[in-house]
Amino acid sequence: MKKAIIFLLLIVIVLVGFLTFKSKEGVSTQVDEKPRIAVSTFAMYDIVKHIVDERVELFMVVPFGTDLHSFEPTPKDLVRLSKSKLFIYSGAGLEPWSDAFAESTETLNISKFVKLRHLEDEDEMAHPEEEAQHADDTEHDEHEEEHHHEGVDPHYWLDSANMIRATEVIKERLSQLIPEGAEEFQRNSEKYIAQLHKLDNRYKRELSSCKQSMIVVNHNAFGYLAERYGFKVTALTGLSPESMPSAKRMAQLSDLVKSHHLKTVFFESFVSDRLIKEIANETGAKVQTLQPLGNITADEAEQNMNYIELMERNLDKLKAAMECA
């Protein structure tokens, strides 16, 4: 009888120990699980990556190598996004699908904190010298108006002052979300902002003396860059990369490249280069890519390229195209 009681007690002790271990294991797993932070654009991704390092699971909603303008999230993306601790997005009409998460997920719309360019204040397609010449030819198609329904240029991260402001805002929100990392986030954001200031100063210095004061692009995502550093942008299709230019517009742009003796015309990785190559063939200019940094290519992701490095690449290409001293 005594042996039976001892045996039962041993069983109870083993069971209690097992259950205690499983309970602690579950708590440990829960504590160790990293909070998921979702972001919609590469520029915002780069900010978060530099601030939090390994403290979070960083989820880029728009996969690398995917055109940001035409992206639509899959049901799997939506589920994963809805389970994120925070969703950081660019706003300014760039991600119309983001409205679905306004109530179900904590969100941070960066466009509310930065300086935006209002499209009604300028002709988004024209260089001032050509404005009168093709005023009748400048059209805003329905898709373009729908995509930029807020009347602003959404590519604000190409202005370093906006990137600095975005870094400060994101750092504050992440510090509230993960208070134990606040001091680390402050140090990391200060380092990143110092890099942005250095990049800004390099752009100002190296674009200060150029033979050309204008670039030609297929899609005008570079208005913020041009405005900050004092050059002009003439675009084949304005702000909408899906727009199709008229034959008249193509001819005007070819004449412009010839008359200004431009040696380079630009396009983006996610946009067809067929039409800009036609202009290059007509004028003898060469074709180069310019990275607007809404997203990056699969190759750039494979190389682990960051915002600073890609902006430095852009600068080298701009210097060559504008023949800077």
PDB file of C-alpha atoms in Angstrom:
ATOM      1  CA  MET A   1       0.000   0.000   0.000  1.00  0.00           C
ATOM      2  CA  LYS A   2       2.807   2.358   0.947  1.00  0.00           C
ATOM      3  CA  LYS A   3       4.588   1.604  -2.353  1.00  0.00           C
ATOM      4  CA  ALA A   4       1.401   2.374  -4.283  1.00  0.00           C
ATOM      5  CA  ILE A   5       1.046   5.742  -2.527  1.00  0.00           C
ATOM      6  CA  ILE A   6       4.692   6.621  -3.218  1.00  0.00           C
ATOM      7  CA  PHE A   7       4.223   5.638  -6.878  1.00  0.00           C
ATOM      8  CA  LEU A   8       1.132   7.868  -7.183  1.00  0.00           C
ATOM      9  CA  LEU A   9       2.990  10.757  -5.558  1.00  0.00           C
ATOM     10  CA  LEU A  10       5.834  10.334  -8.024  1.00  0.00           C
ATOM     11  CA  ILE A  11       3.358  10.434 -10.916  1.00  0.00           C
ATOM     12  CA  VAL A  12       1.776  13.619  -9.514  1.00  0.00           C
ATOM     13  CA  ILE A  13       5.218  15.255  -9.081  1.00  0.00           C
ATOM     14  CA  VAL A  14       6.211  14.365 -12.642  1.00  0.00           C
ATOM     15  CA  LEU A  15       2.919  15.701 -14.036  1.00  0.00           C
ATOM     16  CA  VAL A  16       3.158  18.932 -12.067  1.00  0.00           C
ATOM     17  CA  GLY A  17       6.754  19.411 -13.177  1.00  0.00           C
ATOM     18  CA  PHE A  18       5.842  18.758 -16.806  1.00  0.00           C
ATOM     19  CA  LEU A  19       2.922  21.177 -16.731  1.00  0.00           C
ATOM     20  CA  THR A  20       5.044  23.836 -15.008  1.00  0.00           C
ATOM     21  CA  PHE A  21       7.752  23.426 -17.651  1.00  0.00           C
ATOM     22  CA  LYS A  22       5.219  23.727 -20.491  1.00  0.00           C
ATOM     23  CA  SER A  23       3.674  26.802 -18.880  1.00  0.00           C
ATOM     24  CA  LYS A  24       7.072  28.492 -18.536  1.00  0.00           C
ATOM     25  CA  GLU A  25       7.967  27.471 -22.073  1.00  0.00           C
ATOM     26  CA  GLY A  26       4.784  29.094 -23.378  1.00  0.00           C
ATOM     27  CA  VAL A  27       5.455  32.298 -21.458  1.00  0.00           C
ATOM     28  CA  SER A  28       9.051  32.371 -22.687  1.00  0.00           C
ATOM     29  CA  THR A  29       7.957  31.932 -26.308  1.00  0.00           C
ATOM     30  CA  GLN A  30       5.444  34.734 -25.956  1.00  0.00           C
ATOM     31  CA  VAL A  31       7.986  37.076 -24.367  1.00  0.00           C
ATOM     32  CA  ASP A  32      10.682  36.288 -26.926  1.00  0.00           C
ATOM     33  CA  GLU A  33       8.374  36.790 -29.921  1.00  0.00           C
ATOM     34  CA  LYS A  34       9.339  39.951 -31.812  1.00  0.00           C
ATOM     35  CA  PRO A  35       6.633  42.512 -32.600  1.00  0.00           C
ATOM     36  CA  ARG A  36       5.850  42.712 -36.311  1.00  0.00           C
ATOM     37  CA  ILE A  37       6.180  46.122 -37.970  1.00  0.00           C
ATOM     38  CA  ALA A  38       4.702  46.420 -41.478  1.00  0.00           C
ATOM     39  CA  VAL A  39       5.816  49.114 -43.944  1.00  0.00           C
ATOM     40  CA  SER A  40       4.633  49.934 -47.452  1.00  0.00           C
ATOM     41  CA  THR A  41       7.597  51.642 -49.152  1.00  0.00           C
ATOM     42  CA  PHE A  42      11.322  51.021 -49.248  1.00  0.00           C
ATOM     43  CA  ALA A  43      12.239  54.437 -47.816  1.00  0.00           C
ATOM     44  CA  MET A  44      10.131  53.753 -44.708  1.00  0.00           C
ATOM     45  CA  TYR A  45      11.557  50.212 -44.537  1.00  0.00           C
ATOM     46  CA  ASP A  46      15.092  51.601 -44.522  1.00  0.00           C
ATOM     47  CA  ILE A  47      14.287  54.020 -41.694  1.00  0.00           C
ATOM     48  CA  VAL A  48      12.798  51.308 -39.483  1.00  0.00           C
ATOM     49  CA  LYS A  49      15.643  48.914 -40.266  1.00  0.00           C
ATOM     50  CA  HIS A  50      18.232  51.459 -39.172  1.00  0.00           C
ATOM     51  CA  ILE A  51      16.357  52.416 -35.992  1.00  0.00           C
ATOM     52  CA  VAL A  52      15.318  49.068 -34.523  1.00  0.00           C
ATOM     53  CA  ASP A  53      17.888  46.691 -36.004  1.00  0.00           C
ATOM     54  CA  GLU A  54      16.988  43.177 -34.756  1.00  0.00           C
ATOM     55  CA  ARG A  55      14.294  44.094 -32.214  1.00  0.00           C
ATOM     56  CA  VAL A  56      11.316  43.630 -34.551  1.00  0.00           C
ATOM     57  CA  GLU A  57      10.111  41.444 -37.387  1.00  0.00           C
ATOM     58  CA  LEU A  58      10.112  43.896 -40.283  1.00  0.00           C
ATOM     59  CA  PHE A  59       7.501  43.156 -42.958  1.00  0.00           C
ATOM     60  CA  MET A  60       7.662  44.929 -46.334  1.00  0.00           C
ATOM     61  CA  VAL A  61       4.088  44.710 -47.629  1.00  0.00           C
ATOM     62  CA  VAL A  62       5.078  45.454 -51.234  1.00  0.00           C
ATOM     63  CA  PRO A  63       7.636  42.732 -52.116  1.00  0.00           C
ATOM     64  CA  PHE A  64      11.022  43.810 -53.403  1.00  0.00           C
ATOM     65  CA  GLY A  65      11.027  43.830 -57.193  1.00  0.00           C
ATOM     66  CA  THR A  66       7.344  44.868 -57.394  1.00  0.00           C
ATOM     67  CA  ASP A  67       6.042  48.131 -58.839  1.00  0.00           C
ATOM     68  CA  LEU A  68       4.619  50.193 -55.997  1.00  0.00           C
ATOM     69  CA  HIS A  69       2.102  52.041 -58.195  1.00  0.00           C
ATOM     70  CA  SER A  70       0.310  48.934 -59.466  1.00  0.00           C
ATOM     71  CA  PHE A  71       0.591  46.756 -56.337  1.00  0.00           C
ATOM     72  CA  GLU A  72      -2.494  45.202 -54.774  1.00  0.00           C
ATOM     73  CA  PRO A  73      -2.076  43.109 -51.597  1.00  0.00           C
ATOM     74  CA  THR A  74      -3.043  39.427 -51.648  1.00  0.00           C
ATOM     75  CA  PRO A  75      -5.356  37.904 -48.995  1.00  0.00           C
ATOM     76  CA  LYS A  76      -2.223  36.448 -47.373  1.00  0.00           C
ATOM     77  CA  ASP A  77      -0.651  39.916 -47.251  1.00  0.00           C
ATOM     78  CA  LEU A  78      -3.803  41.330 -45.675  1.00  0.00           C
ATOM     79  CA  VAL A  79      -3.883  38.676 -42.963  1.00  0.00           C
ATOM     80  CA  ARG A  80      -0.218  39.175 -42.158  1.00  0.00           C
ATOM     81  CA  LEU A  81      -0.631  42.934 -42.139  1.00  0.00           C
ATOM     82  CA  SER A  82      -3.673  42.781 -39.846  1.00  0.00           C
ATOM     83  CA  LYS A  83      -1.578  40.879 -37.284  1.00  0.00           C
ATOM     84  CA  SER A  84       1.161  43.518 -37.251  1.00  0.00           C
ATOM     85  CA  LYS A  85       1.771  45.649 -34.195  1.00  0.00           C
ATOM     86  CA  LEU A  86       2.126  48.766 -36.347  1.00  0.00           C
ATOM     87  CA  PHE A  87       1.635  49.578 -40.039  1.00  0.00           C
ATOM     88  CA  ILE A  88       3.765  52.481 -41.310  1.00  0.00           C
ATOM     89  CA  TYR A  89       2.739  53.772 -44.724  1.00  0.00           C
ATOM     90  CA  SER A  90       3.595  56.712 -46.967  1.00  0.00           C
ATOM     91  CA  GLY A  91       0.099  58.093 -47.516  1.00  0.00           C
ATOM     92  CA  ALA A  92      -0.635  61.012 -49.876  1.00  0.00           C
ATOM     93  CA  GLY A  93      -2.803  58.697 -51.998  1.00  0.00           C
ATOM     94  CA  LEU A  94       0.019  56.274 -52.792  1.00  0.00           C
ATOM     95  CA  GLU A  95      -1.524  53.179 -51.140  1.00  0.00           C
ATOM     96  CA  PRO A  96      -5.322  53.329 -51.575  1.00  0.00           C
ATOM     97  CA  TRP A  97      -5.604  49.817 -50.116  1.00  0.00           C
ATOM     98  CA  SER A  98      -4.243  51.074 -46.763  1.00  0.00           C
ATOM     99  CA  ASP A  99      -7.632  52.561 -45.828  1.00  0.00           C
ATOM    100  CA  ALA A 100      -8.883  49.084 -44.915  1.00  0.00           C
ATOM    101  CA  PHE A 101      -6.580  49.011 -41.877  1.00  0.00           C
ATOM    102  CA  ALA A 102      -7.482  52.356 -40.348  1.00  0.00           C
ATOM    103  CA  GLU A 103      -9.604  50.738 -37.623  1.00  0.00           C
ATOM    104  CA  SER A 104      -8.276  47.174 -37.291  1.00  0.00           C
ATOM    105  CA  THR A 105      -4.531  47.944 -37.044  1.00  0.00           C
ATOM    106  CA  GLU A 106      -2.476  50.692 -35.435  1.00  0.00           C
ATOM    107  CA  THR A 107      -1.242  52.815 -38.355  1.00  0.00           C
ATOM    108  CA  LEU A 108       1.191  55.666 -38.941  1.00  0.00           C
ATOM    109  CA  ASN A 109       0.639  57.830 -42.033  1.00  0.00           C
ATOM    110  CA  ILE A 110       3.971  59.610 -42.585  1.00  0.00           C
ATOM    111  CA  SER A 111       2.565  62.056 -45.159  1.00  0.00           C
ATOM    112  CA  LYS A 112       0.821  63.892 -42.299  1.00  0.00           C
ATOM    113  CA  PHE A 113       4.194  64.940 -40.846  1.00  0.00           C
ATOM    114  CA  VAL A 114       6.234  66.017 -43.892  1.00  0.00           C
ATOM    115  CA  LYS A 115       6.229  68.869 -46.399  1.00  0.00           C
ATOM    116  CA  LEU A 116       4.281  67.942 -49.539  1.00  0.00           C
ATOM    117  CA  ARG A 117       4.393  69.399 -53.041  1.00  0.00           C
ATOM    118  CA  HIS A 118       0.914  70.426 -54.221  1.00  0.00           C
ATOM    119  CA  LEU A 119       0.339  69.599 -57.877  1.00  0.00           C
ATOM    120  CA  GLU A 120      -2.056  72.444 -58.550  1.00  0.00           C
ATOM    121  CA  ASP A 121       0.817  74.877 -57.994  1.00  0.00           C
ATOM    122  CA  GLU A 122       2.759  73.699 -61.036  1.00  0.00           C
ATOM    123  CA  ASP A 123       2.631  71.905 -64.369  1.00  0.00           C
ATOM    124  CA  GLU A 124       3.893  68.433 -63.435  1.00  0.00           C
ATOM    125  CA  MET A 125       4.942  67.551 -66.982  1.00  0.00           C
ATOM    126  CA  ALA A 126       6.504  70.713 -68.292  1.00  0.00           C
ATOM    127  CA  HIS A 127       9.787  72.467 -68.123  1.00  0.00           C
ATOM    128  CA  PRO A 128       9.049  76.239 -67.956  1.00  0.00           C
ATOM    129  CA  GLU A 129      10.642  76.844 -71.360  1.00  0.00           C
ATOM    130  CA  GLU A 130       8.218  74.439 -73.007  1.00  0.00           C
ATOM    131  CA  GLU A 131       5.086  75.226 -71.020  1.00  0.00           C
ATOM    132  CA  ALA A 132       3.510  77.563 -73.565  1.00  0.00           C
ATOM    133  CA  GLN A 133       4.517  75.324 -76.445  1.00  0.00           C
ATOM    134  CA  HIS A 134       2.561  72.282 -75.317  1.00  0.00           C
ATOM    135  CA  ALA A 135      -0.047  73.633 -72.908  1.00  0.00           C
ATOM    136  CA  ASP A 136      -2.809  72.239 -75.107  1.00  0.00           C
ATOM    137  CA  ASP A 137      -1.113  68.833 -75.195  1.00  0.00           C
ATOM    138  CA  THR A 138      -0.751  68.375 -71.428  1.00  0.00           C
ATOM    139  CA  GLU A 139      -3.449  66.043 -70.238  1.00  0.00           C
ATOM    140  CA  HIS A 140      -4.223  64.349 -66.923  1.00  0.00           C
ATOM    141  CA  ASP A 141      -5.851  61.013 -67.660  1.00  0.00           C
ATOM    142  CA  GLU A 142      -8.500  59.534 -65.389  1.00  0.00           C
ATOM    143  CA  HIS A 143      -6.141  56.951 -63.931  1.00  0.00           C
ATOM    144  CA  GLU A 144      -3.600  59.604 -62.983  1.00  0.00           C
ATOM    145  CA  GLU A 145      -6.197  61.789 -61.289  1.00  0.00           C
ATOM    146  CA  GLU A 146      -7.577  58.801 -59.418  1.00  0.00           C
ATOM    147  CA  HIS A 147      -4.140  57.673 -58.270  1.00  0.00           C
ATOM    148  CA  HIS A 148      -3.130  61.126 -56.999  1.00  0.00           C
ATOM    149  CA  HIS A 149      -6.569  62.124 -55.770  1.00  0.00           C
ATOM    150  CA  GLU A 150      -5.166  64.194 -52.916  1.00  0.00           C
ATOM    151  CA  GLY A 151      -3.523  66.624 -55.368  1.00  0.00           C
ATOM    152  CA  VAL A 152       0.013  66.105 -54.044  1.00  0.00           C
ATOM    153  CA  ASP A 153       3.187  64.465 -55.272  1.00  0.00           C
ATOM    154  CA  PRO A 154       3.582  61.367 -53.049  1.00  0.00           C
ATOM    155  CA  HIS A 155       7.339  60.837 -53.646  1.00  0.00           C
ATOM    156  CA  TYR A 156       8.296  63.065 -50.701  1.00  0.00           C
ATOM    157  CA  TRP A 157      11.055  60.757 -49.380  1.00  0.00           C
ATOM    158  CA  LEU A 158      13.372  62.085 -52.113  1.00  0.00           C
ATOM    159  CA  ASP A 159      13.656  65.298 -50.096  1.00  0.00           C
ATOM    160  CA  SER A 160      16.232  64.645 -47.361  1.00  0.00           C
ATOM    161  CA  ALA A 161      14.464  67.071 -45.011  1.00  0.00           C
ATOM    162  CA  ASN A 162      11.346  64.889 -45.263  1.00  0.00           C
ATOM    163  CA  MET A 163      13.407  61.750 -44.625  1.00  0.00           C
ATOM    164  CA  ILE A 164      14.842  63.338 -41.486  1.00  0.00           C
ATOM    165  CA  ARG A 165      11.366  64.294 -40.277  1.00  0.00           C
ATOM    166  CA  ALA A 166      10.046  60.807 -41.058  1.00  0.00           C
ATOM    167  CA  THR A 167      12.917  59.273 -39.074  1.00  0.00           C
ATOM    168  CA  GLU A 168      12.068  61.406 -36.046  1.00  0.00           C
ATOM    169  CA  VAL A 169       8.365  60.541 -36.227  1.00  0.00           C
ATOM    170  CA  ILE A 170       8.971  56.806 -36.662  1.00  0.00           C
ATOM    171  CA  LYS A 171      11.523  56.789 -33.819  1.00  0.00           C
ATOM    172  CA  GLU A 172       8.995  58.393 -31.465  1.00  0.00           C
ATOM    173  CA  ARG A 173       6.241  55.904 -32.327  1.00  0.00           C
ATOM    174  CA  LEU A 174       8.551  52.893 -32.027  1.00  0.00           C
ATOM    175  CA  SER A 175       9.789  54.173 -28.656  1.00  0.00           C
ATOM    176  CA  GLN A 176       6.190  54.288 -27.431  1.00  0.00           C
ATOM    177  CA  LEU A 177       5.559  50.811 -28.809  1.00  0.00           C
ATOM    178  CA  ILE A 178       8.768  49.269 -27.426  1.00  0.00           C
ATOM    179  CA  PRO A 179       9.749  51.520 -24.478  1.00  0.00           C
ATOM    180  CA  GLU A 180      12.599  49.260 -23.374  1.00  0.00           C
ATOM    181  CA  GLY A 181      14.371  50.071 -26.645  1.00  0.00           C
ATOM    182  CA  ALA A 182      13.842  53.856 -26.548  1.00  0.00           C
ATOM    183  CA  GLU A 183      17.454  54.774 -25.732  1.00  0.00           C
ATOM    184  CA  GLU A 184      18.804  52.494 -28.457  1.00  0.00           C
ATOM    185  CA  PHE A 185      16.284  53.891 -30.951  1.00  0.00           C
ATOM    186  CA  GLN A 186      17.396  57.432 -30.101  1.00  0.00           C
ATOM    187  CA  ARG A 187      21.063  56.595 -30.705  1.00  0.00           C
ATOM    188  CA  ASN A 188      20.324  54.764 -33.951  1.00  0.00           C
ATOM    189  CA  SER A 189      18.087  57.517 -35.308  1.00  0.00           C
ATOM    190  CA  GLU A 190      20.733  60.149 -34.556  1.00  0.00           C
ATOM    191  CA  LYS A 191      23.303  58.140 -36.535  1.00  0.00           C
ATOM    192  CA  TYR A 192      20.897  57.729 -39.456  1.00  0.00           C
ATOM    193  CA  ILE A 193      19.960  61.426 -39.469  1.00  0.00           C
ATOM    194  CA  ALA A 194      23.668  62.313 -39.495  1.00  0.00           C
ATOM    195  CA  GLN A 195      24.060  60.170 -42.627  1.00  0.00           C
ATOM    196  CA  LEU A 196      21.088  61.949 -44.228  1.00  0.00           C
ATOM    197  CA  HIS A 197      22.626  65.358 -43.477  1.00  0.00           C
ATOM    198  CA  LYS A 198      25.911  64.207 -45.008  1.00  0.00           C
ATOM    199  CA  LEU A 199      24.073  62.980 -48.124  1.00  0.00           C
ATOM    200  CA  ASP A 200      22.179  66.272 -48.409  1.00  0.00           C
ATOM    201  CA  ASN A 201      25.384  68.285 -48.177  1.00  0.00           C
ATOM    202  CA  ARG A 202      27.017  66.126 -50.854  1.00  0.00           C
ATOM    203  CA  TYR A 203      24.072  66.672 -53.227  1.00  0.00           C
ATOM    204  CA  LYS A 204      24.193  70.441 -52.654  1.00  0.00           C
ATOM    205  CA  ARG A 205      27.935  70.579 -53.209  1.00  0.00           C
ATOM    206  CA  GLU A 206      28.205  68.292 -56.238  1.00  0.00           C
ATOM    207  CA  LEU A 207      25.141  69.648 -58.090  1.00  0.00           C
ATOM    208  CA  SER A 208      26.053  73.287 -57.480  1.00  0.00           C
ATOM    209  CA  SER A 209      27.966  73.780 -60.750  1.00  0.00           C
ATOM    210  CA  CYS A 210      26.492  71.936 -63.737  1.00  0.00           C
ATOM    211  CA  LYS A 211      26.420  72.686 -67.445  1.00  0.00           C
ATOM    212  CA  GLN A 212      22.848  71.381 -67.748  1.00  0.00           C
ATOM    213  CA  SER A 213      20.016  72.399 -65.433  1.00  0.00           C
ATOM    214  CA  MET A 214      17.423  69.856 -66.555  1.00  0.00           C
ATOM    215  CA  ILE A 215      16.881  66.105 -66.824  1.00  0.00           C
ATOM    216  CA  VAL A 216      14.416  64.147 -68.957  1.00  0.00           C
ATOM    217  CA  VAL A 217      12.622  61.190 -67.356  1.00  0.00           C
ATOM    218  CA  ASN A 218       9.821  58.878 -68.395  1.00  0.00           C
ATOM    219  CA  HIS A 219       7.843  59.363 -65.149  1.00  0.00           C
ATOM    220  CA  ASN A 220       8.208  62.426 -62.961  1.00  0.00           C
ATOM    221  CA  ALA A 221       8.857  60.935 -59.539  1.00  0.00           C
ATOM    222  CA  PHE A 222      11.753  63.346 -58.997  1.00  0.00           C
ATOM    223  CA  GLY A 223      10.075  66.690 -58.332  1.00  0.00           C
ATOM    224  CA  TYR A 224      11.181  66.824 -54.688  1.00  0.00           C
ATOM    225  CA  LEU A 225      14.771  66.079 -55.644  1.00  0.00           C
ATOM    226  CA  ALA A 226      14.772  68.742 -58.353  1.00  0.00           C
ATOM    227  CA  GLU A 227      13.138  71.337 -56.126  1.00  0.00           C
ATOM    228  CA  ARG A 228      15.649  70.817 -53.314  1.00  0.00           C
ATOM    229  CA  TYR A 229      18.767  70.908 -55.488  1.00  0.00           C
ATOM    230  CA  GLY A 230      17.791  73.481 -58.089  1.00  0.00           C
ATOM    231  CA  PHE A 231      17.295  71.651 -61.359  1.00  0.00           C
ATOM    232  CA  LYS A 232      14.285  71.001 -63.592  1.00  0.00           C
ATOM    233  CA  VAL A 233      12.530  67.784 -64.572  1.00  0.00           C
ATOM    234  CA  THR A 234      10.697  67.208 -67.846  1.00  0.00           C
ATOM    235  CA  ALA A 235       8.705  63.983 -67.913  1.00  0.00           C
ATOM    236  CA  LEU A 236       7.309  61.922 -70.740  1.00  0.00           C
ATOM    237  CA  THR A 237       4.184  60.898 -68.802  1.00  0.00           C
ATOM    238  CA  GLY A 238       3.974  63.203 -65.800  1.00  0.00           C
ATOM    239  CA  LEU A 239       3.335  61.604 -62.401  1.00  0.00           C
ATOM    240  CA  SER A 240       1.505  58.553 -63.705  1.00  0.00           C
ATOM    241  CA  PRO A 241       3.847  55.845 -65.042  1.00  0.00           C
ATOM    242  CA  GLU A 242       0.878  54.109 -66.719  1.00  0.00           C
ATOM    243  CA  SER A 243      -0.042  57.108 -68.890  1.00  0.00           C
ATOM    244  CA  MET A 244       0.628  56.933 -72.636  1.00  0.00           C
ATOM    245  CA  PRO A 245       2.088  60.088 -74.200  1.00  0.00           C
ATOM    246  CA  SER A 246       0.805  61.332 -77.535  1.00  0.00           C
ATOM    247  CA  ALA A 247       2.931  61.320 -80.695  1.00  0.00           C
ATOM    248  CA  LYS A 248       3.090  65.089 -80.394  1.00  0.00           C
ATOM    249  CA  ARG A 249       4.458  64.829 -76.879  1.00  0.00           C
ATOM    250  CA  MET A 250       7.104  62.329 -78.026  1.00  0.00           C
ATOM    251  CA  ALA A 251       8.203  64.683 -80.797  1.00  0.00           C
ATOM    252  CA  GLN A 252       8.347  67.653 -78.409  1.00  0.00           C
ATOM    253  CA  LEU A 253      10.520  65.763 -75.978  1.00  0.00           C
ATOM    254  CA  SER A 254      12.873  64.625 -78.751  1.00  0.00           C
ATOM    255  CA  ASP A 255      13.217  68.235 -79.915  1.00  0.00           C
ATOM    256  CA  LEU A 256      13.900  69.301 -76.337  1.00  0.00           C
ATOM    257  CA  VAL A 257      16.685  66.738 -75.893  1.00  0.00           C
ATOM    258  CA  LYS A 258      18.279  67.834 -79.170  1.00  0.00           C
ATOM    259  CA  SER A 259      17.994  71.585 -78.558  1.00  0.00           C
ATOM    260  CA  HIS A 260      19.501  71.325 -75.073  1.00  0.00           C
ATOM    261  CA  HIS A 261      22.160  68.848 -76.207  1.00  0.00           C
ATOM    262  CA  LEU A 262      21.199  66.411 -73.443  1.00  0.00           C
ATOM    263  CA  LYS A 263      23.361  63.305 -73.497  1.00  0.00           C
ATOM    264  CA  THR A 264      21.248  61.155 -71.147  1.00  0.00           C
ATOM    265  CA  VAL A 265      17.552  60.384 -70.645  1.00  0.00           C
ATOM    266  CA  PHE A 266      16.247  58.458 -67.636  1.00  0.00           C
ATOM    267  CA  PHE A 267      13.710  55.748 -66.864  1.00  0.00           C
ATOM    268  CA  GLU A 268      12.850  53.573 -63.837  1.00  0.00           C
ATOM    269  CA  SER A 269      13.405  49.879 -63.292  1.00  0.00           C
ATOM    270  CA  PHE A 270       9.690  49.063 -62.900  1.00  0.00           C
ATOM    271  CA  VAL A 271       8.569  51.016 -65.969  1.00  0.00           C
ATOM    272  CA  SER A 272       8.934  49.974 -69.605  1.00  0.00           C
ATOM    273  CA  ASP A 273      11.863  51.713 -71.277  1.00  0.00           C
ATOM    274  CA  ARG A 274      10.448  51.294 -74.798  1.00  0.00           C
ATOM    275  CA  LEU A 275       9.276  54.890 -75.334  1.00  0.00           C
ATOM    276  CA  ILE A 276      12.243  56.560 -73.676  1.00  0.00           C
ATOM    277  CA  LYS A 277      14.521  54.377 -75.828  1.00  0.00           C
ATOM    278  CA  GLU A 278      12.723  55.659 -78.914  1.00  0.00           C
ATOM    279  CA  ILE A 279      13.619  59.203 -77.852  1.00  0.00           C
ATOM    280  CA  ALA A 280      17.200  58.120 -77.149  1.00  0.00           C
ATOM    281  CA  ASN A 281      17.493  56.529 -80.595  1.00  0.00           C
ATOM    282  CA  GLU A 282      16.046  59.638 -82.217  1.00  0.00           C
ATOM    283  CA  THR A 283      18.376  62.027 -80.402  1.00  0.00           C
ATOM    284  CA  GLY A 284      21.555  60.006 -79.876  1.00  0.00           C
ATOM    285  CA  ALA A 285      21.241  60.205 -76.085  1.00  0.00           C
ATOM    286  CA  LYS A 286      21.993  57.234 -73.890  1.00  0.00           C
ATOM    287  CA  VAL A 287      19.484  55.686 -71.463  1.00  0.00           C
ATOM    288  CA  GLN A 288      20.115  55.387 -67.732  1.00  0.00           C
ATOM    289  CA  THR A 289      18.005  54.218 -64.811  1.00  0.00           C
ATOM    290  CA  LEU A 290      17.203  56.575 -61.935  1.00  0.00           C
ATOM    291  CA  GLN A 291      15.900  55.052 -58.712  1.00  0.00           C
ATOM    292  CA  PRO A 292      12.877  56.837 -57.114  1.00  0.00           C
ATOM    293  CA  LEU A 293      13.115  54.532 -54.060  1.00  0.00           C
ATOM    294  CA  GLY A 294       9.435  53.756 -53.615  1.00  0.00           C
ATOM    295  CA  ASN A 295      10.654  50.188 -53.921  1.00  0.00           C
ATOM    296  CA  ILE A 296      13.876  48.489 -54.986  1.00  0.00           C
ATOM    297  CA  THR A 297      14.591  45.771 -57.522  1.00  0.00           C
ATOM    298  CA  ALA A 298      15.246  42.148 -56.632  1.00  0.00           C
ATOM    299  CA  ASP A 299      18.914  42.639 -57.569  1.00  0.00           C
ATOM    300  CA  GLU A 300      19.225  45.684 -55.313  1.00  0.00           C
ATOM    301  CA  ALA A 301      17.627  43.718 -52.485  1.00  0.00           C
ATOM    302  CA  GLU A 302      20.036  40.827 -53.143  1.00  0.00           C
ATOM    303  CA  GLN A 303      22.924  43.290 -52.762  1.00  0.00           C
ATOM    304  CA  ASN A 304      21.361  44.568 -49.502  1.00  0.00           C
ATOM    305  CA  MET A 305      21.373  48.136 -50.855  1.00  0.00           C
ATOM    306  CA  ASN A 306      20.081  50.872 -48.557  1.00  0.00           C
ATOM    307  CA  TYR A 307      18.574  54.325 -49.099  1.00  0.00           C
ATOM    308  CA  ILE A 308      21.861  56.213 -48.704  1.00  0.00           C
ATOM    309  CA  GLU A 309      23.733  53.977 -51.147  1.00  0.00           C
ATOM    310  CA  LEU A 310      20.996  54.173 -53.781  1.00  0.00           C
ATOM    311  CA  MET A 311      20.753  57.946 -53.448  1.00  0.00           C
ATOM    312  CA  GLU A 312      24.518  58.146 -53.940  1.00  0.00           C
ATOM    313  CA  ARG A 313      24.131  56.098 -57.129  1.00  0.00           C
ATOM    314  CA  ASN A 314      21.440  58.538 -58.278  1.00  0.00           C
ATOM    315  CA  LEU A 315      23.760  61.447 -57.565  1.00  0.00           C
ATOM    316  CA  ASP A 316      26.571  59.987 -59.671  1.00  0.00           C
ATOM    317  CA  LYS A 317      24.164  59.513 -62.592  1.00  0.00           C
ATOM    318  CA  LEU A 318      22.717  63.015 -62.236  1.00  0.00           C
ATOM    319  CA  LYS A 319      26.211  64.548 -62.179  1.00  0.00           C
ATOM    320  CA  ALA A 320      27.125  62.739 -65.394  1.00  0.00           C
ATOM    321  CA  ALA A 321      23.839  63.637 -67.116  1.00  0.00           C
ATOM    322  CA  MET A 322      23.963  67.318 -66.144  1.00  0.00           C
ATOM    323  CA  GLU A 323      27.707  67.563 -66.776  1.00  0.00           C
ATOM    324  CA  CYS A 324      28.575  68.842 -63.317  1.00  0.00           C
ATOM    325  CA  ALA A 325      32.061  70.086 -62.507  1.00  0.00           C
TER     326      ALA A 325
END
